[in-house]
Each structure stands twice: as C-alpha cells, then as structure tokens.
Coordinates of C-alpha atoms in Angstrom, one line a residue:
Chain A
M1 CA 111.7 25.5 151.5
K2 CA 110.1 22.2 150.8
A3 CA 108.8 23.7 147.6
D4 CA 112.2 25.0 146.5
Q5 CA 113.7 21.5 146.9
E6 CA 110.8 20.1 144.9
F7 CA 111.6 22.3 142.1
E8 CA 115.5 22.5 142.5
A9 CA 116.1 20.6 139.2
L10 CA 113.8 23.1 137.3
R11 CA 115.5 26.1 139.0
R12 CA 118.8 24.8 137.9
L13 CA 117.5 24.4 134.5
L14 CA 116.1 27.9 134.5
K15 CA 119.7 29.3 135.1
L16 CA 120.3 28.5 131.5
K17 CA 118.1 31.5 130.7
R18 CA 120.5 33.7 132.6
H19 CA 123.4 32.8 129.9
E20 CA 121.2 33.9 127.1
Q21 CA 122.9 37.1 125.9
P22 CA 122.1 39.7 123.1
P23 CA 124.6 40.1 120.2
P24 CA 128.0 42.0 121.5
R25 CA 127.7 45.8 121.8
F26 CA 123.9 45.6 121.8
F27 CA 123.6 47.5 125.2
N28 CA 126.4 50.0 124.2
E29 CA 124.1 51.2 121.2
L30 CA 120.8 50.8 122.9
S31 CA 120.6 54.0 125.0
G32 CA 122.0 56.0 122.1
E33 CA 119.2 54.8 119.7
I34 CA 116.5 55.5 122.2
I35 CA 118.0 59.0 123.0
A36 CA 118.2 59.6 119.2
R37 CA 114.6 58.6 118.7
L38 CA 113.5 61.1 121.6
R39 CA 115.6 63.9 120.0
A40 CA 114.2 63.2 116.5
G41 CA 111.1 65.3 116.0
S42 CA 108.1 65.9 118.1
I43 CA 107.7 62.9 120.6
E44 CA 104.0 63.8 120.7
D45 CA 103.5 62.9 117.1
R46 CA 105.3 59.8 117.2
R47 CA 103.0 58.2 119.8
E48 CA 100.8 55.5 118.6
P49 CA 97.0 56.2 119.0
M50 CA 96.6 53.2 121.5
D51 CA 99.5 54.6 123.7
R52 CA 97.9 57.9 124.0
V53 CA 94.5 56.4 125.0
Q54 CA 96.4 54.4 127.5
W55 CA 97.7 57.3 129.2
E56 CA 95.0 59.8 128.8
S57 CA 92.2 57.6 129.2
P58 CA 93.0 54.2 131.1
L59 CA 89.3 53.3 131.4
L60 CA 88.9 53.5 127.7
A61 CA 92.1 51.7 126.9
R62 CA 90.8 48.9 129.3
I63 CA 87.6 48.6 127.2
I64 CA 89.5 48.4 124.1
D65 CA 91.7 45.8 125.7
L66 CA 88.7 43.8 126.7
F67 CA 87.3 44.0 123.0
Q68 CA 90.6 42.9 121.6
T69 CA 90.9 39.9 123.9
K70 CA 87.4 38.9 123.8
P71 CA 85.9 39.8 120.5
V72 CA 82.5 38.7 121.6
F73 CA 82.1 41.7 123.8
A74 CA 82.8 43.8 120.8
G75 CA 80.0 42.1 118.9
V76 CA 77.5 42.6 121.7
F77 CA 78.7 46.1 122.2
G78 CA 78.2 46.8 118.4
A79 CA 74.7 45.1 118.4
A80 CA 73.6 47.3 121.3
M81 CA 74.9 50.4 119.5
C82 CA 72.9 49.4 116.4
G83 CA 69.8 48.7 118.7
L84 CA 69.9 52.1 120.1
L85 CA 70.5 53.8 116.7
L86 CA 67.5 52.1 115.4
A87 CA 65.3 52.8 118.3
G88 CA 66.4 56.4 118.2
V89 CA 65.3 56.6 114.5
L90 CA 62.0 55.0 115.0
Y91 CA 61.3 57.3 118.0
S92 CA 62.3 60.4 116.2
Q93 CA 60.0 59.3 113.1
K94 CA 57.3 59.0 115.6
I95 CA 57.7 62.3 117.1
D96 CA 58.3 64.1 114.0
S97 CA 55.4 62.6 112.1
R98 CA 53.5 65.8 112.0
P99 CA 55.1 69.2 112.9
P100 CA 53.3 71.2 115.2
T101 CA 50.9 73.6 113.5
L102 CA 50.4 77.2 114.6
T103 CA 46.9 78.1 115.0
G104 CA 45.0 81.2 115.8
L105 CA 44.3 82.5 119.2
A106 CA 41.1 80.5 119.3
G107 CA 43.0 77.2 118.9
P108 CA 42.0 74.3 116.7
T109 CA 38.6 72.9 116.7
V110 CA 37.4 69.8 118.4
A111 CA 37.5 68.0 115.0
E112 CA 41.0 69.1 114.3
A113 CA 42.2 68.1 117.9
T114 CA 41.2 64.5 117.2
D115 CA 43.5 64.6 114.1
T116 CA 46.3 66.4 115.9
Q117 CA 47.8 63.6 117.8
T118 CA 51.1 65.2 118.4
S119 CA 50.0 68.5 119.9
A120 CA 52.2 69.9 122.5
F121 CA 49.6 71.1 124.8
V122 CA 46.3 69.3 125.1
G123 CA 44.0 71.1 127.6
T124 CA 40.6 70.3 128.7
T125 CA 39.1 73.6 127.7
G126 CA 40.3 75.6 124.9
L127 CA 40.9 79.5 124.8
D128 CA 37.5 79.8 123.7
G129 CA 36.4 78.1 126.7
K130 CA 35.0 75.1 124.7
P131 CA 35.9 71.7 126.4
G132 CA 38.2 69.4 124.4
T133 CA 39.9 71.9 122.3
V134 CA 43.6 71.6 121.7
T135 CA 46.3 74.3 122.1
N136 CA 49.5 73.9 120.4
S137 CA 51.6 76.7 122.1
I138 CA 52.2 78.0 125.5
F139 CA 51.2 81.4 124.2
D140 CA 47.8 80.0 123.4
L141 CA 47.0 80.1 127.1
L142 CA 47.1 83.8 127.2
Q143 CA 43.7 85.3 127.5
P144 CA 42.9 87.5 124.4
T145 CA 41.8 91.1 125.3
V146 CA 38.3 91.7 123.9
P147 CA 37.4 95.3 123.1
R148 CA 34.5 96.4 125.2
N149 CA 32.3 99.7 124.7
V150 CA 32.7 102.1 127.4
A151 CA 30.0 104.6 128.2
W152 CA 31.5 107.9 129.4
P153 CA 29.4 110.2 131.6
A154 CA 27.9 113.1 129.7
E155 CA 29.5 116.4 130.5
K156 CA 27.3 118.7 132.7
K157 CA 26.6 122.2 130.9
Chain B
M1 CA 108.6 29.2 149.5
S2 CA 111.7 31.5 150.0
E3 CA 113.0 34.4 148.5
P4 CA 115.6 34.1 145.4
T5 CA 119.1 33.3 146.5
P6 CA 120.8 36.7 146.4
A7 CA 124.4 36.7 146.1
K8 CA 126.0 34.6 143.2
D9 CA 122.9 33.1 141.8
N10 CA 121.2 36.4 141.5
P11 CA 122.4 38.0 138.1
Q12 CA 120.6 41.3 138.8
P13 CA 122.1 44.1 140.9
T14 CA 119.9 45.6 143.5
A15 CA 118.0 49.1 142.7
P16 CA 120.5 51.9 142.9
E17 CA 120.5 54.5 145.8
P18 CA 116.9 56.1 145.8
S19 CA 118.3 59.6 146.4
E20 CA 120.8 59.6 143.4
E21 CA 118.1 58.0 141.2
S22 CA 115.5 60.7 142.3
V23 CA 118.0 63.4 141.3
L24 CA 118.2 61.8 137.8
V25 CA 114.6 61.4 137.5
R26 CA 114.0 65.0 138.5
R27 CA 116.5 66.2 136.0
A28 CA 115.0 63.9 133.3
Q29 CA 111.5 65.5 134.1
R30 CA 112.9 68.8 133.2
A31 CA 113.7 67.2 129.8
D32 CA 117.5 66.7 130.7
L33 CA 118.3 63.8 128.2
V34 CA 121.7 63.2 129.6
A35 CA 120.1 62.4 132.9
Y36 CA 117.6 60.1 131.1
D37 CA 120.3 58.5 129.2
E38 CA 122.0 57.6 132.4
L39 CA 118.6 56.1 133.7
I40 CA 118.5 54.1 130.6
R41 CA 121.9 52.6 131.0
R42 CA 121.1 51.7 134.5
Y43 CA 118.1 49.7 133.7
Q44 CA 118.4 48.5 130.2
E45 CA 119.6 45.2 130.7
R46 CA 117.1 44.2 133.3
I47 CA 114.2 45.7 131.2
Y48 CA 115.6 43.9 128.1
A49 CA 116.0 40.7 130.0
T50 CA 112.5 40.7 131.4
I51 CA 111.1 41.4 127.9
Y52 CA 113.3 39.0 126.1
H53 CA 112.5 36.1 128.6
M54 CA 108.6 36.9 128.1
T55 CA 108.9 36.9 124.2
S56 CA 111.9 34.5 123.4
N57 CA 112.5 36.8 120.7
H58 CA 115.5 39.3 120.4
E59 CA 113.9 41.4 117.8
D60 CA 110.6 42.0 119.6
A61 CA 112.5 42.7 122.8
N62 CA 114.7 45.2 121.2
D63 CA 111.7 47.1 119.8
L64 CA 109.7 46.7 123.0
V65 CA 112.6 47.8 125.2
Q66 CA 112.9 51.1 123.0
D67 CA 109.3 51.6 123.1
T68 CA 109.1 51.2 126.9
F69 CA 112.0 53.8 127.4
I70 CA 110.3 56.4 124.9
K71 CA 106.7 55.8 126.6
A72 CA 108.4 56.3 130.0
Y73 CA 110.0 59.5 129.0
Q74 CA 106.8 60.7 127.7
A75 CA 104.9 59.9 130.9
L76 CA 107.7 61.0 133.4
K77 CA 105.7 64.1 134.3
S78 CA 103.1 61.9 135.8
F79 CA 105.8 60.1 137.8
T80 CA 105.1 61.2 141.4
G81 CA 107.6 59.1 143.1
G82 CA 104.8 57.0 144.8
S83 CA 107.0 54.0 144.0
S84 CA 110.6 53.7 142.9
F85 CA 111.5 54.6 139.4
Y86 CA 112.8 51.1 139.0
T87 CA 109.3 49.6 139.8
W88 CA 107.6 52.2 137.7
I89 CA 109.5 51.5 134.5
Y90 CA 109.2 47.8 135.1
R91 CA 105.5 48.2 135.3
I92 CA 105.4 50.0 131.9
A93 CA 107.6 47.3 130.4
V94 CA 105.5 44.5 131.6
N95 CA 102.3 46.2 130.6
K96 CA 103.6 46.8 127.1
T97 CA 105.0 43.3 126.7
I98 CA 101.7 41.7 127.8
N99 CA 99.7 43.8 125.4
F100 CA 102.0 42.9 122.7
L101 CA 101.8 39.2 123.4
K102 CA 98.1 39.4 123.6
Q103 CA 98.1 41.0 120.0
R104 CA 100.9 38.5 118.7
K105 CA 99.0 35.5 120.4
N106 CA 99.5 32.5 117.9
R107 CA 102.0 34.2 115.8
S108 CA 104.9 33.6 118.1
H109 CA 108.4 32.5 116.7
M110 CA 111.6 32.1 118.7
S111 CA 114.7 34.1 117.9
L112 CA 116.9 33.1 120.7
N113 CA 119.9 34.9 121.7
D114 CA 123.2 32.7 121.9
L115 CA 124.4 31.2 125.2
D116 CA 127.6 32.9 126.6
F117 CA 130.8 31.2 127.3
N118 CA 130.0 30.6 131.0
A119 CA 126.9 28.4 130.1
E120 CA 129.2 25.5 129.1
N121 CA 131.2 25.7 132.5
D122 CA 128.2 26.2 134.8
P123 CA 128.3 23.1 136.9
D124 CA 124.4 22.9 137.4
L125 CA 124.0 23.0 133.7
V126 CA 126.7 20.6 133.0
A127 CA 125.2 18.2 135.4
L128 CA 121.9 18.6 133.9
V129 CA 123.1 17.8 130.4
S130 CA 125.5 14.8 131.3
D131 CA 124.5 13.1 134.4
K132 CA 120.9 13.6 135.4
T133 CA 119.1 13.8 132.0
P134 CA 118.2 10.6 130.5
R135 CA 118.6 11.9 127.1
R136 CA 122.5 12.4 127.4
D137 CA 122.8 13.6 123.8
A138 CA 120.7 16.7 124.5
G139 CA 123.1 19.5 124.2
L140 CA 122.8 23.0 125.9
A141 CA 121.2 24.4 122.6
E142 CA 118.5 21.9 122.6
L143 CA 117.9 22.2 126.2
Q144 CA 117.5 26.0 125.5
N145 CA 115.1 25.5 122.9
K146 CA 113.0 23.2 124.9
L147 CA 113.1 25.5 127.8
N148 CA 112.0 28.5 125.8
E149 CA 109.2 26.4 124.2
A150 CA 108.0 25.4 127.5
L151 CA 108.0 28.9 128.7
L152 CA 106.1 30.0 125.9
K153 CA 103.1 27.6 126.8
L154 CA 102.6 29.3 130.1
S155 CA 100.3 32.1 130.4
E156 CA 101.6 35.5 130.4
P157 CA 101.2 36.2 134.2
H158 CA 102.7 32.8 135.1
R159 CA 105.6 33.2 132.6
L160 CA 106.2 36.6 134.1
V161 CA 106.5 35.5 137.6
V162 CA 108.8 32.7 136.8
T163 CA 111.1 35.2 134.7
L164 CA 111.1 37.7 137.5
H165 CA 111.7 35.3 140.4
D166 CA 113.5 32.3 139.1
V167 CA 115.4 33.9 136.1
Q168 CA 116.0 37.5 137.3
G169 CA 116.0 36.8 140.9
L170 CA 113.6 39.5 142.2
A171 CA 111.8 39.1 145.6
H172 CA 108.1 38.3 145.8
D173 CA 107.3 41.7 147.0
E174 CA 109.1 43.5 144.3
I175 CA 107.3 41.2 141.9
A176 CA 104.0 42.1 143.7
A177 CA 104.6 45.7 143.4
I178 CA 105.5 45.5 139.6
M179 CA 102.5 43.2 138.7
D180 CA 100.1 45.3 141.1
C181 CA 98.9 42.3 143.0
N182 CA 99.5 40.8 146.5
I183 CA 102.3 38.6 147.5
G184 CA 99.9 35.6 148.1
T185 CA 99.1 35.7 144.2
V186 CA 102.7 35.9 143.4
R187 CA 103.4 32.9 145.3
S188 CA 100.4 30.8 144.0
R189 CA 101.2 31.8 140.4
L190 CA 104.9 30.8 141.0
F191 CA 103.9 27.4 142.3
Y192 CA 101.5 26.8 139.6
A193 CA 103.9 27.9 136.8
R194 CA 106.8 25.7 138.4
Q195 CA 104.5 22.6 138.2
Q196 CA 103.4 23.3 134.7
L197 CA 107.1 23.8 133.7
Q198 CA 108.2 20.6 135.5
A199 CA 105.5 18.8 133.6
L200 CA 106.4 20.1 130.3
L201 CA 110.1 19.4 130.9
A202 CA 109.9 16.2 132.7
D203 CA 112.2 14.4 130.2
Y204 CA 115.0 16.9 130.9
L205 CA 114.6 17.0 134.8
K206 CA 114.7 13.2 135.7

C-alpha cells in the first residue's frame, strides 16, 4: 500500500498509455490479415529459420541467442572450434605419416622395426621367434604351418 | 504492494471462460481457422497493447502481433493446456518482442499512436498537466513523448513488468506465469522499474 502511494503520481501518469490507440479499424482488419497469411501457401515454408530452431531445438536457440547478445561468446566458441580443427589436422598428419605396410608372414626385421614407428602391433617376439620384431597385422600373429616329413611304416609282405 | 485496481482502472477484461476457450483451442488444433479467428479477436487488443507499449512503435507492434498469432498457430499442436491459452500466447508475444528488441537495440525510433478523445477528459491526466506539473505548458502530447522515452530507457524485463501491471492491469501472479518467474521477482522488478521511471520523469511528477 505504502509503495503504491509512493508511486501514485507515476501510476496516474502511466494511465496516459492506456489512451494511446492504434488507427481506426486496425483491430477490425488485423485478424483478417493474419488468417489470410495463414491460408496463403504453406505455413511451414514461411517460417523463419530462427523460429524453426526455437521451436524444434530450444537449447540451440538459447545458445544462438547468447551469441547474439554477447558476441564475445561467439568469438570464444569460434576460436575453440578453430583450435579443435587444427589439433585434429595435426594429429591426423602424425597418425598418417606412414601407412601401415603389409609384410610377409615372417614380419619385418629388427632393422625395419626401428624405422616403422607407426606399426599397429609391436610384439616382444616376432613370428619367427626373434625378440624385438614387429608385426603389422593381427593375422601376423597366426602361426604358419610348416610342412614336415612323415615316415610311414613299411608294409609287411 | 497490492494487486492492480480492477474495475474502472483496469482497461483489460479478464480471460474468458476456460471451457469455452478450450473448445475453440481444440477446434483450432484441428486446423479450424474460423475458431482460430475467434481466438485472435479475443486476444488481439491485449497482445497488441503489450507489444506496442514495449516497442513504442505501431508498425513494429503490427508486425510482431501478426507474427505472434502465426507462430502460435504453428505451435498449437504442442499446446497441451498446462497453462491457459491466454498465458501461453502472451508468453509467445513476450518472447518474440524481447528477441526483437534485443536485435533492434540502439536502432529504436518511436512511432506513437494518437491519444484517444477520453485522454483530455481524464481527471488524473488533466491534473498532471495543469495543476501538479511545474511545467504547466506541457501538453498531453509532450507528456506522452516523455513517458515513452523514459519507458524505452528501462531494461526489457522492467519495462514488461510496468506495462503488464501498471498499464494493462494484470495481477502479479499472472505476470509471473507469463514471464516464467516467481512473484517475488515480479514485485522487485516492478519496484525498481517504478523507481527508475520516477527519477526519469521527476519534472513531470512534482
């Protein structure tokens, strides 16, 4: 009550706003214009992209709104994205510096292994049993079958 | 702080019967444009007034009120009846207007509506212009200009609270529902906004 008395003069002045009226017949025509816009064409196509975002993804709309009101966030976000992209490019270059080589079942030698930094599988022993050899594929881990001479017993006559 | 004075000082009628309204909403949800036209006619004056008092620009208010009703129609299927249609559409109008004002920022210019005939006969306004104002030469048009300029200096949430409460006569709880905040926030914003306006319009309120 006290607050209302304190602002009584202001409230009386604000009453002036209630006397501001749009041009005559404005309200008679307004609903007709809206309905005509609704009837004309596909409403879906008339939607502004931001309106669609706002209804379909409110979180994204909030982020965009934040960027619009505080451009510094947009700058920070852009810088972070550029940093991530750069880091990704550098990392992929490091990974792809040498494509993995297919080697025979014996696998690369120790000398090759020291060159091959990016081999997929580095074991303590190679397929040939030598320590320190490098395998490039999971299939290299399979033991090769070595043919053996078999002596059949002689037939009894 | 009290609720706004209802009867003669409150220019806005209360919301219509919910059942009648919900029938219209259900019909509009089934793409019945005749029902939606009826809903527009019910709320257009209040929605327009809110937007106009926020923007102080008739052309902008006209565009925004149309966009509000079109957007509401598009989103009508998502209206579940958790709040009244009246609150729901007010919320759309308010969000749309605040987004618009944020984008417009420093490019605001006023395009004020004319005062109606009754303004000259309103005893409160006559008293303000002739008796209590030290600047007795100030006419209603000048007062209207100064008042709108002062309102535009408030932040959007503060302007909105003053508009909804002191101009449109909505109760604190209705404003809280529209602004999606608690009643205490509405009261404190109203107090702060009035203080600011009082300072800005001191010459016209002595």
